Coordinates of C-alpha atoms in Angstrom, one line a residue:
Chain H
M144 CA 20.3 84.8 -9.6
L145 CA 17.7 82.7 -10.0
E146 CA 16.2 84.2 -14.1
N147 CA 19.3 82.8 -15.3
S148 CA 19.5 79.0 -13.5
A149 CA 16.0 78.2 -15.3
L150 CA 16.0 75.3 -15.9
S151 CA 13.5 72.9 -18.3
P152 CA 11.5 70.4 -17.2
T153 CA 13.8 67.3 -18.5
Q154 CA 16.7 68.6 -17.3
F155 CA 14.5 69.3 -13.7
V156 CA 13.5 65.5 -13.7
E157 CA 16.8 64.2 -14.8
G158 CA 18.5 66.4 -11.5
F159 CA 15.5 65.6 -9.8
N160 CA 16.3 61.8 -9.9
A161 CA 19.4 61.8 -9.8
I162 CA 19.5 63.7 -6.4
I163 CA 16.9 61.1 -5.4
E164 CA 19.0 58.1 -6.7
Y165 CA 22.1 59.4 -4.3
N166 CA 19.8 59.8 -1.4
L167 CA 17.4 57.8 -1.4
P168 CA 18.1 54.3 -3.9
A169 CA 15.6 52.0 -2.4
V170 CA 13.1 52.9 0.2
V171 CA 10.8 49.9 2.5
I172 CA 7.3 51.7 3.2
E173 CA 4.4 50.2 5.8
G174 CA 1.1 51.6 4.7
E175 CA -2.6 50.9 4.3
L176 CA -3.5 49.5 0.4
A177 CA -5.5 51.8 -1.3
E178 CA -7.4 52.1 -5.8
F179 CA -4.9 48.4 -5.8
K180 CA -5.4 48.0 -9.2
V181 CA -3.9 45.4 -11.6
S182 CA -4.1 45.8 -15.5
K183 CA -3.9 44.0 -18.2
N184 CA -2.8 40.9 -16.3
K185 CA 1.0 42.4 -15.4
W186 CA 1.2 45.5 -14.5
L187 CA 0.2 46.9 -10.6
Y188 CA -1.4 50.4 -9.7
F189 CA -1.6 51.7 -6.2
N190 CA -1.4 53.8 -3.6
I191 CA 0.3 53.4 -0.1
V192 CA -1.5 56.0 1.9
D193 CA -2.0 56.4 6.0
E194 CA -4.3 59.4 7.7
Q195 CA -2.6 62.7 6.4
S196 CA 0.3 60.6 3.2
S197 CA -0.9 58.8 -0.1
V198 CA 1.7 57.7 -2.3
R199 CA 1.2 56.2 -5.5
C200 CA 2.9 53.2 -6.7
F201 CA 4.1 51.0 -9.5
G202 CA 4.9 47.5 -9.8
T203 CA 4.2 43.7 -12.2
V204 CA 2.1 40.7 -11.5
F205 CA 5.1 39.0 -10.8
M206 CA 5.8 40.7 -7.4
L207 CA 2.3 39.1 -5.5
K208 CA 3.4 36.8 -3.6
T209 CA 0.2 36.9 -2.2
P210 CA -3.2 38.2 -3.0
L211 CA -4.0 41.2 -1.5
E212 CA -6.9 44.3 -1.4
D213 CA -7.5 47.4 -0.5
G214 CA -6.9 48.1 3.4
M215 CA -4.5 45.8 4.0
L216 CA -1.3 46.4 5.7
V217 CA 1.6 46.5 3.4
R218 CA 5.5 46.6 3.7
I219 CA 7.1 47.6 -0.1
Q220 CA 10.5 48.0 -0.7
A221 CA 11.3 50.3 -4.1
T222 CA 13.1 52.9 -5.6
P223 CA 11.4 56.8 -6.2
K224 CA 11.6 58.1 -9.0
L225 CA 9.7 60.9 -11.1
H226 CA 8.7 59.9 -14.3
Q227 CA 8.7 62.8 -17.3
K228 CA 5.2 62.7 -17.9
F229 CA 3.5 60.3 -15.3
N230 CA 4.6 62.1 -12.5
F231 CA 5.9 61.0 -9.1
S232 CA 6.0 56.7 -8.6
L233 CA 7.5 54.3 -5.9
N234 CA 8.9 51.6 -8.6
L235 CA 8.0 48.7 -6.7
I236 CA 11.0 45.7 -5.3
S237 CA 9.0 43.6 -3.1
I238 CA 5.1 43.8 -2.1
M239 CA 4.2 42.1 1.3
P240 CA 1.0 42.0 3.6
T241 CA 2.3 43.2 6.6
G242 CA 0.5 42.6 10.6
E243 CA -1.2 39.6 11.1
G244 CA -4.7 40.6 9.6
A245 CA -3.4 41.8 6.2
L246 CA -1.8 38.6 6.6
K247 CA -4.2 36.4 7.8
R248 CA -6.6 38.2 5.0
S249 CA -4.8 37.5 2.3
A250 CA -4.7 34.0 3.5
E251 CA -8.1 34.1 3.1
I252 CA -8.4 35.4 -0.5
L253 CA -6.1 33.0 -2.0
K254 CA -8.0 30.2 0.3
A255 CA -10.2 30.3 -0.9
K256 CA -9.6 31.3 -5.0
L257 CA -7.7 27.8 -4.8
Q258 CA -10.5 25.9 -2.9
A259 CA -12.7 26.6 -5.6
E260 CA -10.1 25.5 -8.3
G261 CA -10.7 22.4 -6.3
L262 CA -6.6 22.4 -5.1
F263 CA -8.4 20.9 -1.7
N264 CA -10.8 18.5 -2.6
N265 CA -10.1 15.2 -1.0
E266 CA -10.5 13.4 -4.0
R267 CA -7.0 14.6 -4.7
K268 CA -4.8 13.8 -1.9
R269 CA -2.9 10.6 -2.5
G270 CA -2.2 7.9 0.2
I271 CA 1.2 7.5 2.2
P272 CA 3.4 4.4 1.0
F273 CA 3.4 2.0 4.4
A274 CA 6.5 1.7 5.6
P275 CA 8.7 4.5 3.0
A276 CA 12.1 2.9 2.4
R277 CA 13.0 6.9 0.9
V278 CA 11.5 9.9 2.5
G279 CA 12.0 13.7 1.5
L280 CA 12.8 16.2 4.2
L281 CA 12.7 19.7 3.9
T282 CA 13.9 21.9 6.8
S283 CA 16.1 24.1 8.5
E284 CA 19.0 22.3 9.2
N285 CA 20.2 22.0 13.2
S286 CA 16.5 23.4 13.7
A287 CA 14.3 21.7 16.1
A288 CA 12.0 20.3 13.9
Y289 CA 14.8 18.6 11.9
F290 CA 15.8 16.9 15.3
D291 CA 12.4 16.5 17.3
F292 CA 12.2 14.8 13.2
L293 CA 14.3 12.2 13.1
K294 CA 15.0 11.2 16.6
V295 CA 11.3 10.0 15.9
A296 CA 12.4 8.7 12.4
D297 CA 14.9 6.5 14.8
D298 CA 13.1 5.4 17.6
R299 CA 10.1 4.5 15.9
W300 CA 11.4 2.1 12.3
L301 CA 14.6 1.5 10.7
G302 CA 16.7 1.2 7.1
T303 CA 14.6 4.2 5.4
K304 CA 17.3 6.7 3.6
I305 CA 15.8 10.1 4.6
M306 CA 16.9 12.6 1.7
F307 CA 17.9 16.0 3.4
C308 CA 17.3 19.7 1.4
D309 CA 18.2 22.6 4.2
T310 CA 15.8 24.8 3.4
L311 CA 15.3 28.1 5.0
V312 CA 11.3 28.0 7.0
Q313 CA 10.9 31.5 7.0
G314 CA 11.0 34.8 6.4
E315 CA 10.3 36.8 2.9
N316 CA 13.4 33.8 1.0
A317 CA 11.4 31.5 2.4
P318 CA 8.8 30.3 0.0
A319 CA 12.1 30.3 -2.9
S320 CA 13.8 27.8 -0.7
L321 CA 11.0 25.5 -0.2
L322 CA 10.3 25.9 -4.1
S323 CA 13.2 25.3 -4.7
G324 CA 14.5 21.9 -2.3
L325 CA 10.7 20.7 -3.7
N326 CA 12.0 20.9 -7.4
V327 CA 15.5 19.5 -6.7
L328 CA 13.8 16.4 -4.5
N329 CA 10.8 15.6 -7.6
Q330 CA 13.3 15.7 -9.8
L331 CA 15.7 13.2 -8.8
P332 CA 16.2 9.8 -10.8
D333 CA 15.3 7.6 -7.8
P334 CA 13.0 10.6 -6.1
P335 CA 11.4 10.4 -2.4
E336 CA 8.0 8.3 -1.5
I337 CA 7.2 11.2 -0.2
I338 CA 8.5 13.7 0.9
V339 CA 8.0 15.9 4.3
I340 CA 8.1 19.6 4.7
T341 CA 8.1 20.5 8.1
R342 CA 8.7 23.5 11.0
G343 CA 8.0 24.0 14.2
G344 CA 4.9 26.0 16.2
G345 CA 5.9 30.5 15.7
S346 CA 3.6 33.7 14.1
T347 CA 1.5 34.0 11.1
E348 CA 3.5 36.2 10.2
D349 CA 7.2 33.8 10.8
L350 CA 3.9 31.1 9.0
S351 CA 3.1 33.5 6.2
A352 CA 5.6 31.3 3.9
F353 CA 3.5 28.2 4.0
N354 CA 0.4 30.5 2.4
D355 CA 2.4 31.4 -0.8
E356 CA 0.7 30.6 -3.1
Q357 CA 3.9 29.5 -5.9
L358 CA 4.7 27.4 -3.0
V359 CA 0.6 26.4 -2.7
R360 CA 0.8 25.1 -6.0
A361 CA 3.9 23.3 -6.2
I362 CA 2.6 20.7 -3.8
A363 CA -0.2 20.5 -5.9
Q364 CA 1.5 19.3 -7.9
S365 CA 3.7 17.7 -6.7
R366 CA 4.9 14.3 -8.5
V367 CA 5.6 12.5 -4.9
P368 CA 3.3 12.7 -2.0
V369 CA 4.6 15.4 0.6
L370 CA 3.4 15.0 4.3
V371 CA 2.8 19.2 5.6
A372 CA 3.4 19.0 9.6
V373 CA 3.5 23.2 10.5
G374 CA 3.8 23.2 14.4
H375 CA 0.0 24.4 15.2
E376 CA -3.7 23.1 15.5
V377 CA -5.4 26.8 14.6
D378 CA -5.7 28.0 11.2
W379 CA -3.9 25.7 9.2
T380 CA -1.6 27.2 6.6
L381 CA -2.3 26.5 3.0
A382 CA 0.3 24.3 2.8
E383 CA -0.7 22.1 4.8
L384 CA -4.7 21.9 3.2
V385 CA -3.3 21.0 0.2
A386 CA -0.5 18.0 1.7
D387 CA -2.0 14.4 0.5
L388 CA -1.0 14.2 4.2
R389 CA -0.7 16.6 7.5
A390 CA 0.2 16.8 11.2
S391 CA 0.5 19.5 13.6
T392 CA 4.0 19.2 15.1
P393 CA 7.2 17.6 13.3
S394 CA 7.0 14.8 15.5
G395 CA 4.0 14.0 14.7
A396 CA 5.3 13.2 11.0
A397 CA 7.3 10.8 11.7
N398 CA 4.6 8.9 13.6
A399 CA 2.4 8.9 10.8
L400 CA 5.3 8.3 8.3
F401 CA 6.8 5.7 10.1
P402 CA 5.9 2.7 12.0
D403 CA 6.7 1.8 15.3
K404 CA 9.2 -1.0 14.8
T405 CA 8.2 -2.9 18.3
S406 CA 4.8 -3.4 16.7
E407 CA 6.1 -4.8 13.8
S408 CA 8.3 -7.7 15.6
R409 CA 4.3 -8.2 17.9
T410 CA 2.5 -9.0 14.4
L411 CA 5.1 -11.0 12.9
K412 CA 5.0 -13.1 15.9
K413 CA 1.3 -13.4 16.2
I414 CA 1.4 -14.0 12.2
S415 CA 3.5 -16.8 11.8
Q416 CA 2.1 -18.4 15.6
N417 CA -1.7 -17.6 13.8
L418 CA 0.0 -20.2 10.3
R419 CA 1.2 -22.6 12.4
T420 CA -2.0 -23.2 14.0
V421 CA -3.6 -23.5 10.6
L422 CA -1.2 -26.0 9.2
L423 CA -1.4 -28.3 12.0
S424 CA -5.6 -28.0 11.9
Q425 CA -5.1 -28.9 8.1
I426 CA -2.7 -31.6 9.0
K427 CA -5.3 -32.6 11.3
T428 CA -8.0 -32.7 8.5
T429 CA -6.3 -34.2 6.3
N430 CA -5.0 -37.3 8.2
Q431 CA -9.0 -37.4 9.7
E432 CA -10.3 -37.1 6.0
L433 CA -7.8 -40.7 5.2
Q434 CA -9.0 -42.4 8.2
Y435 CA -12.1 -42.1 6.9
A436 CA -11.9 -42.7 3.8
K437 CA -9.5 -45.7 4.5
K438 CA -12.3 -46.8 6.7
K439 CA -14.5 -46.4 4.4
R440 CA -12.6 -48.6 2.1
Y441 CA -12.5 -51.5 3.9
D442 CA -15.7 -51.1 4.8
Q443 CA -16.2 -51.2 0.2
T444 CA -14.4 -54.9 0.0
I445 CA -16.0 -56.6 3.3
S446 CA -18.6 -55.7 2.2
I447 CA -18.5 -56.7 -2.0
I448 CA -16.3 -59.9 0.3
Q449 CA -19.4 -61.3 2.2
D450 CA -22.3 -60.6 -1.6
N451 CA -19.2 -62.9 -3.1
Q452 CA -19.0 -65.6 0.1
T453 CA -23.2 -65.5 -0.4
E454 CA -22.7 -65.6 -4.2
L455 CA -20.6 -68.5 -3.5
A456 CA -22.9 -69.9 -0.9
K457 CA -25.4 -70.2 -3.8
H458 CA -23.6 -72.3 -6.0
Q459 CA -22.4 -74.8 -4.2
Q460 CA -26.0 -75.4 -3.1
I461 CA -26.2 -75.4 -7.1
I462 CA -23.2 -77.6 -7.3
E463 CA -24.3 -80.1 -4.1
A464 CA -27.5 -80.6 -5.7
L465 CA -26.8 -82.0 -8.5
N466 CA -24.0 -84.1 -7.1
P467 CA -25.1 -87.5 -7.7
L468 CA -23.8 -88.7 -4.5
A469 CA -26.2 -87.1 -2.6
V470 CA -28.4 -88.9 -5.0
L471 CA -27.1 -92.0 -3.9
R472 CA -27.2 -90.4 -0.2
R473 CA -31.2 -90.4 -0.4
G474 CA -31.6 -93.7 -1.3
Y475 CA -30.5 -94.4 -5.4
S476 CA -28.5 -96.6 -6.6
V477 CA -25.9 -96.5 -9.5
L478 CA -26.3 -99.4 -11.6
S479 CA -22.8 -100.6 -14.1
L480 CA -22.1 -102.8 -16.1
N481 CA -18.3 -103.0 -16.6
S482 CA -18.1 -99.6 -15.4
K483 CA -19.9 -98.3 -17.2
P484 CA -23.5 -96.9 -16.3
I485 CA -26.8 -98.7 -17.4
N486 CA -29.8 -96.8 -17.7
S487 CA -31.8 -99.2 -20.2
I488 CA -32.7 -102.6 -19.4
K489 CA -31.4 -103.5 -23.2
G490 CA -28.5 -105.0 -24.0
L491 CA -28.2 -106.9 -20.4
K492 CA -28.9 -110.5 -20.1
K493 CA -30.0 -112.9 -17.5
A494 CA -27.2 -114.2 -14.9
Q495 CA -25.3 -111.4 -15.7
L496 CA -23.3 -109.8 -13.1
I497 CA -23.9 -106.1 -12.8
N498 CA -22.8 -103.8 -10.1
N499 CA -25.1 -101.8 -7.9
R500 CA -23.1 -98.7 -6.2
L501 CA -24.2 -97.3 -3.1
T502 CA -23.3 -94.2 -0.9
D503 CA -21.7 -96.1 1.6
G504 CA -20.5 -99.6 -1.3
T505 CA -20.6 -101.2 -4.0
I506 CA -22.9 -104.9 -4.6
T507 CA -22.3 -106.9 -6.7
S508 CA -25.5 -108.9 -7.8
K509 CA -26.5 -111.2 -10.8
V510 CA -29.7 -110.5 -13.2
Y511 CA -32.5 -112.6 -11.9
K512 CA -35.1 -111.8 -14.6
L513 CA -35.9 -107.8 -17.1
E514 CA -39.4 -106.8 -17.6
P515 CA -40.2 -103.6 -20.1
I516 CA -42.6 -101.3 -18.3
K517 CA -45.7 -101.5 -19.8
D518 CA -47.3 -98.0 -21.4
Chain C
M547 CA 23.6 9.4 11.3
S548 CA 24.9 6.4 10.7
A549 CA 24.5 3.5 7.9
K550 CA 24.8 -0.2 8.5
S551 CA 24.0 -3.2 6.2
Q552 CA 20.6 -2.9 4.5
P553 CA 18.8 -5.4 3.6
T554 CA 18.1 -5.6 -0.3
K555 CA 14.8 -6.0 -0.8
N556 CA 12.1 -2.9 1.3
Y557 CA 9.6 -3.7 4.3
R558 CA 7.1 -2.9 2.1
Q559 CA 8.2 -5.4 -0.2
L560 CA 8.7 -8.0 1.8
S561 CA 4.9 -7.5 4.2
E562 CA 3.6 -7.6 0.4
K563 CA 5.1 -11.0 0.3
L564 CA 3.7 -12.3 3.4
E565 CA 0.3 -10.5 3.0
N566 CA 0.5 -12.9 -0.9
M567 CA 1.3 -16.0 1.0
V568 CA -0.9 -15.6 4.1
A569 CA -4.0 -14.8 1.8
Q570 CA -3.1 -17.7 0.0
F571 CA -2.7 -20.1 3.0
D572 CA -6.5 -19.0 4.2
D573 CA -7.7 -20.2 0.5
P574 CA -9.7 -23.3 1.8
N575 CA -9.7 -25.9 -1.3
I576 CA -5.7 -25.3 -0.9
D577 CA -3.8 -28.6 -0.4
I578 CA -1.7 -30.4 2.6
D579 CA 1.9 -29.9 0.5
K580 CA 1.0 -26.9 -1.0
S581 CA 0.7 -25.5 2.5
I582 CA 3.2 -27.2 4.2
E583 CA 5.5 -24.8 1.3
L584 CA 4.0 -21.8 2.0
Y585 CA 4.4 -22.0 5.5
E586 CA 8.3 -22.9 4.4
S587 CA 8.1 -19.8 1.9
A588 CA 5.7 -18.2 4.3
S589 CA 8.6 -18.4 7.9
K590 CA 11.1 -17.1 6.3
V591 CA 9.9 -13.8 4.5
I592 CA 9.0 -13.3 9.1
A593 CA 12.4 -14.6 9.2
E594 CA 13.9 -11.8 6.5
M595 CA 11.7 -9.3 7.8
E596 CA 12.4 -9.7 11.5
A597 CA 16.7 -9.4 11.1
Y598 CA 15.2 -5.5 9.6
L599 CA 13.8 -4.5 12.0
K600 CA 17.3 -6.3 14.4
Q601 CA 20.0 -5.0 12.0
A602 CA 18.5 -1.5 9.6
K603 CA 18.9 1.7 10.5
N604 CA 18.3 5.2 9.2
K605 CA 20.0 7.0 7.2
V606 CA 20.1 10.5 6.3
E607 CA 22.1 12.1 2.9
K608 CA 22.1 15.7 2.8
I609 CA 21.6 17.1 -1.0
N610 CA 22.2 19.6 -2.3
K611 CA 19.4 22.5 -4.4
A612 CA 20.4 23.5 -7.7
K613 CA 21.4 27.4 -7.7
N614 CA 18.4 29.6 -9.1

């Protein structure tokens, strides 16, 4: 009888939970978020509701992958439980916004928060190295994005080591997978010079991993610059906003990253030609300068010689003026006795023979008379 | 993707070296002997870069992620 089979409240709770655990070990529910609250930065409390029902939910903040607010459509995975004191609730395993509206709204809230922190500021963005020798690549192996990126890389450039980590790029586990790949590449002893995270286009839900807060913060903190290329143009994901560089497609990422080898080859030829032209011009100029210097030196030398010749001519004139023979040519003669010049009548005697040197010969004369000059 | 022999200096290092030489070459006070020396050195670097553009291939290396 019912009266004889009464349970205590504790027994009821235990029995109830045992039945629930057996029949509904975990449930997945989609509904609208209501009365969402975070307590002591640790605990989550909210109701998941539809037009007719409201179920209490309980979890921890570590389950929050993205901001949530009342009115959002969410999808939860939880275990139902009747608490001894706190009534019935769903204990969260995971919670994510669902539906384009909720996902976009969640991303907007997170964007505003990260923007306020300065994570998207242009000053934070690092340059992309020219012709990187080592490039990290995070994408799904055998995806179109993987092949597109590598094809364009091979078409454009050579000699690069592409360090590839196979990662999930959509779904619930994608953020953790990308995060893990990013950490592995950053922690390599010889890390890449840049990390490319890329996937093709998709719906808001497909791309939701790229709005995951943990992933976005990890990209911001990455030691290695990051290029994010998610195949679409409208509504950039938060990962693209925080990245050092963004491209719209995997091919676009390879185009942005690698120089074009044909163009480089042309540039090298041009540089070589320019250097040759400059060198020839310098040789010509140097030659001209040398010729000019030589002529100047020659002219200076000639000038010195001419000056010396003029000086020499002057000296010659002086010497010529002092030359005794020049005196003789003017009609004078030199008297001598026994080869000694006579410059006085003293010592001379009458009838003495003296020599008279003229310009063209000598006359021998006899002294006829000696007469001193009276003052 | 298979790897062919990789040059010892990477392209960017060679490019920076060449840029440095070209900057010196543009100095109006450079003497002719230094110019000739620079031209010869720059020509060698250009030859290395051209060889790189003809020989080296990209190489994909798969990195295993650590387990969480």
